[in-house]
XYZ file of C-alpha atoms in Angstrom:
586
model
C -72.954 42.814 71.913
C -71.339 42.975 68.455
C -72.863 45.426 65.958
C -73.127 43.046 62.978
C -74.818 45.591 60.748
C -72.057 48.102 61.195
C -69.392 45.393 60.591
C -71.044 44.242 57.395
C -71.264 47.808 56.147
C -67.646 48.352 57.001
C -66.600 45.230 55.111
C -68.551 46.389 52.084
C -66.764 49.757 52.186
C -63.384 48.010 52.384
C -64.173 45.836 49.369
C -65.443 48.842 47.377
C -62.228 50.741 48.141
C -60.159 47.728 47.147
C -62.022 47.217 43.856
C -61.687 50.902 43.057
C -57.962 50.852 43.871
C -57.330 47.922 41.490
C -59.389 49.520 38.693
C -57.606 52.838 39.101
C -54.203 51.148 39.179
C -54.981 49.292 35.959
C -55.905 52.565 34.234
C -53.509 55.036 35.911
C -50.934 53.179 38.052
C -49.296 56.401 39.279
C -52.556 58.111 40.361
C -52.163 59.284 44.008
C -55.609 57.989 44.967
C -54.320 54.426 44.464
C -52.173 54.868 47.569
C -55.015 56.507 49.500
C -57.473 53.707 48.787
C -54.951 50.908 49.437
C -53.874 52.548 52.704
C -57.511 52.797 53.840
C -57.920 49.062 53.255
C -54.681 48.216 55.090
C -55.725 50.376 58.045
C -58.662 48.007 58.572
C -57.079 44.757 57.330
C -53.261 45.070 57.628
C -52.803 41.330 57.073
C -53.987 41.461 53.422
C -50.765 40.806 51.520
C -52.356 41.383 48.111
C -53.164 44.980 49.088
C -49.606 45.533 50.336
C -48.369 44.312 46.947
C -50.763 46.706 45.183
C -49.422 49.610 47.238
C -45.821 48.508 46.603
C -46.501 48.303 42.850
C -47.840 51.854 42.955
C -44.746 53.119 44.812
C -42.470 51.379 42.317
C -44.276 52.948 39.351
C -43.904 56.358 41.027
C -40.166 55.844 41.476
C -40.301 55.308 45.252
C -38.321 52.084 45.068
C -37.204 52.163 48.697
C -40.770 52.103 49.998
C -41.748 49.516 47.366
C -38.903 47.243 48.446
C -39.909 47.587 52.130
C -43.444 46.436 51.357
C -42.328 43.602 49.083
C -39.990 42.316 51.794
C -42.757 42.644 54.371
C -45.019 40.401 52.295
C -42.208 37.952 51.517
C -41.482 37.679 55.241
C -45.012 36.415 55.921
C -44.411 33.321 53.719
C -48.106 33.207 52.818
C -49.752 32.505 49.458
C -48.478 35.870 48.116
C -44.806 35.007 48.741
C -44.113 34.033 45.144
C -45.557 37.311 43.816
C -43.482 39.307 46.287
C -40.386 37.333 45.235
C -41.098 38.027 41.558
C -41.496 41.739 42.347
C -38.208 41.800 44.257
C -36.508 39.998 41.358
C -37.869 42.588 38.921
C -36.751 45.454 41.153
C -33.241 44.021 41.451
C -32.932 43.632 37.669
C -34.104 47.219 37.145
C -31.499 48.460 39.635
C -28.747 46.268 38.095
C -28.242 44.398 41.361
C -27.450 41.141 39.575
C -26.655 38.930 42.620
C -29.896 40.013 44.316
C -31.857 39.291 41.135
C -30.342 35.806 40.998
C -31.225 35.167 44.656
C -34.890 36.037 44.124
C -35.054 34.183 40.797
C -34.030 31.023 42.641
C -36.494 31.773 45.442
C -39.342 31.973 42.923
C -38.464 28.603 41.420
C -38.324 27.130 44.895
C -42.079 27.758 45.007
C -43.174 27.029 41.436
C -41.348 25.128 38.661
C -44.053 25.364 36.021
C -43.691 28.806 34.410
C -41.288 29.211 31.489
C -40.991 32.922 32.271
C -39.501 32.213 35.696
C -36.925 29.892 34.155
C -36.121 32.579 31.579
C -35.531 35.090 34.377
C -33.250 32.627 36.159
C -31.161 32.145 33.003
C -30.918 35.898 32.486
C -29.861 36.496 36.098
C -27.231 33.761 35.893
C -25.777 35.267 32.721
C -25.729 38.744 34.304
C -23.792 37.286 37.250
C -21.078 35.897 34.954
C -22.449 32.366 34.485
C -22.819 33.070 30.789
C -22.865 29.609 29.229
C -25.096 28.097 31.920
C -27.405 31.116 31.847
C -27.734 31.103 28.065
C -28.421 27.373 28.089
C -31.150 28.054 30.662
C -32.753 30.526 28.234
C -32.918 27.810 25.583
C -34.494 25.417 28.090
C -37.102 28.047 28.977
C -38.073 28.338 25.302
C -38.338 24.547 25.053
C -40.555 24.501 28.168
C -42.808 27.162 26.647
C -43.181 25.194 23.411
C -44.303 22.130 25.416
C -46.620 23.798 27.917
C -47.955 27.041 26.391
C -47.193 26.990 22.643
C -49.377 30.038 22.036
C -46.833 32.089 24.003
C -43.846 30.876 21.983
C -43.373 34.091 19.928
C -43.164 36.047 23.179
C -40.692 33.548 24.672
C -38.487 33.695 21.579
C -38.441 37.493 21.667
C -37.643 37.493 25.366
C -34.770 35.061 24.865
C -33.274 37.305 22.181
C -33.626 40.316 24.490
C -31.970 38.426 27.367
C -29.072 37.345 25.154
C -28.610 40.929 24.056
C -28.856 42.233 27.620
C -26.201 39.808 28.842
C -23.770 40.809 26.050
C -23.982 37.539 24.122
C -21.736 37.637 21.032
C -23.381 37.741 17.594
C -22.932 34.028 16.942
C -25.142 33.380 19.993
C -27.563 36.223 19.360
C -28.161 35.775 15.614
C -29.836 32.324 15.595
C -32.079 33.307 18.520
C -32.975 36.639 16.915
C -33.719 34.966 13.567
C -36.087 32.548 15.290
C -37.771 35.415 17.153
C -38.260 37.459 13.972
C -39.667 34.450 12.099
C -42.187 33.976 14.889
C -43.033 37.680 15.145
C -42.066 39.845 12.174
C -43.351 42.926 14.012
C -40.565 42.694 16.606
C -38.670 45.602 15.029
C -36.217 46.108 17.901
C -34.871 42.561 17.683
C -34.904 42.743 13.878
C -32.824 45.946 13.833
C -30.166 44.447 16.058
C -30.260 41.251 14.016
C -29.396 43.292 10.952
C -26.352 44.813 12.639
C -25.339 41.395 13.940
C -25.431 40.164 10.318
C -22.881 42.849 9.508
C -20.563 41.558 12.244
C -20.832 38.116 10.638
C -20.054 39.721 7.243
C -23.480 38.659 5.919
C -23.922 41.951 4.095
C -26.629 40.828 1.653
C -28.743 39.446 4.502
C -28.330 42.724 6.394
C -29.408 44.744 3.357
C -32.512 42.603 2.728
C -33.614 42.797 6.339
C -32.935 46.529 6.527
C -34.958 47.226 3.384
C -37.911 45.241 4.742
C -37.824 47.205 7.979
C -37.475 50.517 6.118
C -40.663 49.828 4.180
C -42.446 49.750 7.537
C -40.581 52.720 9.041
C -38.917 54.752 6.254
C -37.712 57.615 8.486
C -35.768 55.553 11.058
C -32.120 56.725 11.033
C -30.728 53.479 12.477
C -32.360 51.458 9.696
C -31.030 53.815 7.047
C -27.582 53.428 8.598
C -27.922 49.642 8.497
C -28.814 49.589 4.808
C -26.146 52.158 3.945
C -23.423 50.238 5.754
C -24.477 46.944 4.173
C -24.379 48.471 0.677
C -20.977 50.044 1.310
C -19.582 46.688 2.378
C -21.117 44.958 -0.628
C -19.421 47.501 -2.919
C -16.079 46.883 -1.216
C -16.481 43.125 -1.645
C -17.588 43.513 -5.269
C -14.681 45.794 -6.171
C -12.002 44.350 -3.900
C -9.193 44.748 -6.431
C -10.116 48.291 -7.383
C -10.608 49.605 -3.842
C -7.908 51.121 -1.696
C -9.736 49.620 1.301
C -9.988 45.843 1.355
C -12.291 43.640 3.375
C -9.259 42.567 5.394
C -8.601 46.229 6.243
C -12.159 46.459 7.563
C -11.690 43.316 9.653
C -8.480 44.601 11.238
C -10.018 47.970 12.065
C -12.936 46.350 13.867
C -15.211 49.145 12.660
C -18.200 46.837 12.063
C -17.845 45.109 15.419
C -17.534 48.539 17.035
C -20.732 49.717 15.325
C -22.616 46.653 16.577
C -21.393 47.143 20.143
C -22.190 50.856 20.166
C -25.750 50.199 18.967
C -26.208 47.388 21.490
C -24.878 49.540 24.312
C -27.101 52.447 23.273
C -30.182 50.193 23.346
C -29.197 48.761 26.739
C -28.115 52.057 28.299
C -24.500 50.979 28.759
C -22.974 53.267 26.118
C -20.484 56.059 26.773
C -23.131 58.780 26.998
C -25.036 56.775 29.634
C -21.822 56.096 31.538
C -20.923 59.799 31.625
C -24.412 60.691 32.855
C -24.116 58.074 35.620
C -20.678 59.409 36.530
C -22.129 62.902 36.961
C -24.416 61.527 39.670
C -21.625 60.029 41.810
C -18.565 62.114 40.967
C -16.572 63.353 44.002
C -16.391 67.132 44.410
C -12.583 67.241 44.147
C -12.697 65.482 40.768
C -15.503 67.724 39.513
C -13.427 70.804 40.415
C -10.635 69.720 38.033
C -12.886 69.359 34.965
C -13.511 72.121 32.464
C -17.026 72.804 31.096
C -18.039 70.893 28.007
C -18.265 72.483 24.572
C -20.602 71.721 21.629
C -18.662 69.940 18.893
C -20.047 72.434 16.350
C -18.129 75.166 18.207
C -14.764 73.358 18.009
C -12.545 74.402 15.034
C -10.970 71.358 13.388
C -13.341 68.967 15.175
C -12.890 66.419 12.356
C -9.558 65.504 13.998
C -11.165 64.634 17.335
C -12.489 61.190 16.534
C -16.085 60.010 16.768
C -15.632 56.836 18.825
C -15.053 58.549 22.176
C -13.285 61.921 21.927
C -16.299 63.890 20.691
C -18.516 62.626 23.516
C -15.837 63.360 26.114
C -15.214 66.906 24.881
C -18.956 67.652 24.830
C -19.141 66.331 28.409
C -16.034 68.125 29.746
C -13.494 69.871 27.525
C -10.445 68.484 29.266
C -9.072 68.543 32.767
C -6.517 70.665 34.575
C -2.929 69.504 33.876
C -1.502 67.257 36.560
C -4.911 66.437 38.053
C -5.131 62.769 37.074
C -4.871 61.662 40.716
C -8.389 63.028 41.253
C -9.674 59.861 39.582
C -8.623 57.891 42.648
C -7.018 54.452 42.193
C -7.234 54.884 38.405
C -5.337 58.182 38.674
C -2.318 59.639 36.807
C -4.184 60.207 33.513
C -6.422 63.240 32.984
C -8.808 64.168 30.183
C -7.374 66.027 27.206
C -9.085 69.101 25.826
C -10.263 69.418 22.221
C -7.453 71.896 21.503
C -4.828 69.485 22.874
C -6.166 66.536 20.866
C -6.407 68.529 17.645
C -2.938 70.097 18.007
C -1.351 66.727 18.747
C -3.092 65.035 15.796
C -1.977 67.824 13.471
C 1.625 67.430 14.663
C 1.578 63.680 14.051
C 0.046 64.154 10.613
C 2.654 66.776 9.684
C 5.637 64.571 10.627
C 4.711 60.874 10.844
C 8.350 59.751 10.935
C 8.875 61.616 14.210
C 5.946 59.771 15.782
C 6.557 56.040 15.197
C 4.179 55.058 17.993
C 1.267 56.625 16.089
C 1.142 54.639 12.803
C -0.685 55.827 9.743
C -3.640 53.847 8.427
C -4.631 52.704 11.911
C -7.518 53.701 14.146
C -6.552 55.736 17.226
C -8.017 58.541 19.326
C -5.921 59.912 22.181
C -8.286 60.938 24.991
C -6.233 61.158 28.215
C -2.610 61.934 29.157
C -0.391 61.676 32.224
C 1.387 64.908 31.145
C 4.632 62.910 30.970
C 4.427 61.511 27.441
C 1.965 58.642 27.975
C -1.620 58.528 26.730
C -4.805 56.525 26.994
C -5.843 55.817 23.412
C -8.935 54.325 21.789
C -7.777 51.928 19.066
C -9.261 49.251 16.781
C -12.467 47.576 18.019
C -12.883 50.540 20.400
C -10.392 49.116 22.923
C -8.702 51.527 25.357
C -4.927 51.084 25.683
C -2.036 52.849 27.383
C 0.563 54.073 24.891
C 4.095 55.028 25.995
C 6.954 55.981 23.663
C 8.951 52.932 22.622
C 6.684 50.418 24.376
C 3.915 48.113 23.097
C 0.386 49.264 23.843
C -0.931 47.932 27.165
C -4.666 47.020 27.390
C -6.607 49.160 29.889
C -10.301 48.505 29.181
C -12.510 46.978 26.495
C -13.772 50.475 25.624
C -13.892 54.037 26.897
C -17.422 53.360 28.136
C -16.132 50.419 30.174
C -13.425 52.613 31.727
C -16.038 55.193 32.747
C -18.395 52.524 34.122
C -15.497 51.210 36.211
C -15.123 54.690 37.690
C -18.885 54.855 38.368
C -18.579 51.592 40.309
C -15.457 52.899 42.137
C -17.446 55.935 43.300
C -20.346 53.811 44.586
C -22.718 54.005 41.614
C -24.696 51.178 40.040
C -22.944 49.324 37.214
C -25.507 48.015 34.678
C -23.056 45.787 32.792
C -23.148 42.007 33.171
C -20.415 40.546 35.343
C -17.327 39.403 33.386
C -17.433 35.866 32.163
C -16.250 33.329 34.668
C -13.210 31.880 32.954
C -11.637 28.574 33.813
C -8.907 29.111 36.409
C -5.468 28.576 34.947
C -3.080 26.496 37.071
C -0.647 28.731 38.958
C 2.208 26.329 38.253
C 1.685 24.093 35.205
C 2.638 20.496 35.941
C 5.613 19.041 34.060
C 4.618 17.181 30.898
C 6.994 14.627 29.412
C 7.742 14.376 25.711
C 8.476 16.825 22.955
C 7.044 20.323 23.085
C 5.000 20.025 19.898
C 4.155 17.045 17.739
C 2.475 16.082 14.521
C 1.117 18.803 12.267
C 2.110 21.617 14.615
C 5.746 20.499 14.467
C 5.532 20.506 10.681
C 4.096 24.036 10.742
C 7.044 25.192 12.841
C 9.532 23.441 10.571
C 8.072 25.169 7.506
C 8.437 28.680 8.931
C 11.305 30.507 7.347
C 11.768 27.709 4.826
C 11.373 27.950 1.081
C 8.189 26.855 -0.618
C 10.383 24.176 -2.232
C 11.374 22.752 1.168
C 10.329 19.349 2.498
C 8.215 20.745 5.408
C 6.324 22.982 2.996
C 5.682 20.049 0.661
C 4.450 18.026 3.647
C 2.031 20.808 4.604
C 0.711 20.916 1.061
C 0.087 17.197 1.307
C -1.694 17.515 4.651
C -3.778 20.500 3.512
C -4.165 20.098 -0.275
C -6.861 22.768 -0.523
C -5.023 25.486 1.396
C -4.469 28.947 -0.046
C -0.916 29.937 -1.002
C -0.511 33.676 -1.298
C 2.520 35.280 -2.894
C 2.725 38.524 -0.959
C 2.773 39.954 2.539
C 0.796 37.892 5.066
C -2.737 38.933 5.953
C -3.431 40.937 2.795
C -6.237 38.784 1.400
C -9.405 37.115 2.539
C -9.040 33.853 4.463
C -9.156 30.619 2.522
C -12.602 29.017 2.338
C -10.826 25.718 3.040
C -9.793 26.919 6.476
C -6.007 26.847 5.990
C -3.755 29.701 4.896
C -0.052 29.394 4.138
C 1.285 32.919 3.687
C 4.407 33.427 1.593
C 6.702 36.399 1.300
C 9.359 36.223 -1.415
C 8.841 32.481 -1.652
C 9.421 31.874 2.066
C 6.746 30.589 4.479
C 5.944 33.296 7.035
C 2.697 32.218 8.678
C 0.416 29.202 8.739
C -3.140 29.551 10.065
C -5.621 26.718 10.537
C -9.309 27.489 11.081
C -10.423 24.544 13.193
C -14.090 25.123 12.370
C -13.578 24.902 8.594
C -10.600 22.634 7.995
C -11.512 18.933 7.607
C -8.109 17.960 9.011
C -8.371 20.248 12.023
C -8.602 17.312 14.403
C -5.045 16.390 13.390
C -3.900 19.862 14.370
C -5.514 19.511 17.801
C -4.033 16.034 18.283
C -0.673 17.441 17.299
C -0.897 19.811 20.234
C -2.077 17.039 22.580
C -4.991 19.247 23.646
C -8.372 18.437 25.096
C -9.976 21.693 23.940
C -10.205 23.667 27.225
C -8.203 26.821 27.834
C -6.891 25.922 31.299
C -5.308 22.568 30.380
C -4.135 23.936 27.034
C -2.410 26.868 28.712
C -0.781 24.538 31.223
C 0.359 22.222 28.423
C 2.018 24.820 26.240
C 3.616 26.599 29.215
C 5.005 23.320 30.501
C 6.704 22.869 27.139
C 8.439 26.219 27.210
C 5.767 28.616 25.890
C 5.878 32.103 27.384
C 2.674 34.195 27.322
C 3.116 37.134 24.942
C -0.283 38.866 25.030
C -3.997 38.170 24.957
C -7.245 40.020 24.390
C -10.986 39.456 24.053
C -13.080 40.814 21.220
C -16.288 41.508 23.151
C -18.207 41.976 19.916
C -17.605 38.360 18.793
C -16.691 36.696 22.080
C -13.408 35.488 20.568
C -10.354 35.327 22.840
C -6.839 35.372 21.358
C -3.830 34.128 23.319
C -0.337 34.471 21.838
C 2.749 32.658 23.119
C 6.461 32.941 22.358
C 7.736 29.433 21.661
C 10.816 28.056 19.924
C 11.712 31.499 18.568
C 8.303 31.714 16.934
C 4.818 32.911 17.819
C 2.051 30.428 18.622
C -1.472 31.887 18.531
C -4.585 30.168 19.881
C -8.058 31.589 19.417
C -11.116 30.530 21.402
C -14.830 31.116 20.999
C -17.490 29.943 23.445
C -14.906 27.809 25.220
C -13.775 25.974 22.062
C -10.536 26.232 20.144
C -11.362 27.710 16.729
C -8.000 28.731 15.241
C -4.318 27.851 15.545
C -1.620 30.010 13.972
C 2.151 29.788 13.833
C 4.271 32.697 12.631
C 7.668 34.279 12.936
C 8.135 36.061 16.276
C 8.104 39.835 16.330
C 5.475 40.339 13.642
C 3.802 43.709 14.305
C 0.253 42.302 14.106
C 0.720 39.565 16.734
């Protein structure tokens, strides 16, 4: 006969333990008694998925992610009413561990069960962007905000803040991030983290007055915050440069070419997200092979390095503090990326002093440009951090060759090579370019573009130049070296040197006649077909690069003894330039 009294008492004890476990978890999620109480319940009722999830949550909080994942998967495998919560937990765990494909898989699994929650759609958009589906993922974030405004309008400030955070976390360029961040800050002025990054994004857009106003408002709330003081100080410096452009040795155009503002934005973003150089070096320490570690010298505090002002603050200082150089000839220890080894502080400083003492003997190291040599192959070649923080390979007598978007990116690539987790979003999925462009009949360039080519090298009194003036009556004509003044507000610049046309640039976004320029190229606005078109008409790729701070991609071609430059942003053609071939800035 069944002992009903004893069973009832036992059930009561189970429920008391369960209630106590939930209350304790809510107050102290890492308390060890949470696991004891949950385990006691599961010993009697192992089928209770909610208790397994409670225990898994506790393990995750305590850093035991392996055991947490095992329990989450166990619950998900039952396909009961707790499946969606287990799937959400597995999605969260994958995002935390930077396993972007796994996060995307579970985000889709969640929405297979429930389509109602805006937060789940937001997580799907974020996961898609992290996996390289940037445009589709970012559009999904906007749709999640719209869903929130329709279904739970009281939660809209939270949704707007989360969208801004997701855009930031998936490396959206400032022109994507700024409108979303502005909307989030309007909805919740107390969101200081988004507001700080918004201020720095204003700087990248050269909205210095807006950056100063926002920074001052934030400083009134937190007057001791160094990052806010830096924001206001930088904004005021830039405003002074703009206000005294003719009296300053440094022009706004000099600032643009150096990329220093874009670099500052990216460094702050990476620091907030944990993808900066310091984080990359710490991650590398965890996975570094023993044979590589044996070649590295101990780090040194920068304060102990004589002449440390010649090291460079973008990357060299961090590298020297991490490891003060590497044994000569040991570059192969880096594996497939081998041949270059870290330079010591003494080597960097001595080399910089030599270049400064005799610039003419070092033509590959120009004055008035940003560069920090950080690695060498001990045979005359170097890895160098240049404008916008890009890492390039520099060999005597050769153009710089791109290596990585930054020193941090190079280190993260090594972390991934050695089996570590890479927290960066996947690269954007670009349109595939045709391997062999199809033949295209007709002339190579038509319309306005042909006129731009005809004007190059011609006098300002020539017929092509007069035709350009008629096509673009509001364009700026500058008597001086090209690229020494601010761009024309009308969107067209015709640069003259000694009365001869040297470069014509059309900003498609600003120029009212830009559609004529596009028609002149016979383009449909997408990079793949455009590339095929210009190659089929004799264009030879010269170089290309992506400014990760703005999302702008520049592609230069050699064509008809001139240089054709096309610039793209968010998949759209934004600028066309034609100049004489061989210009040092192309």
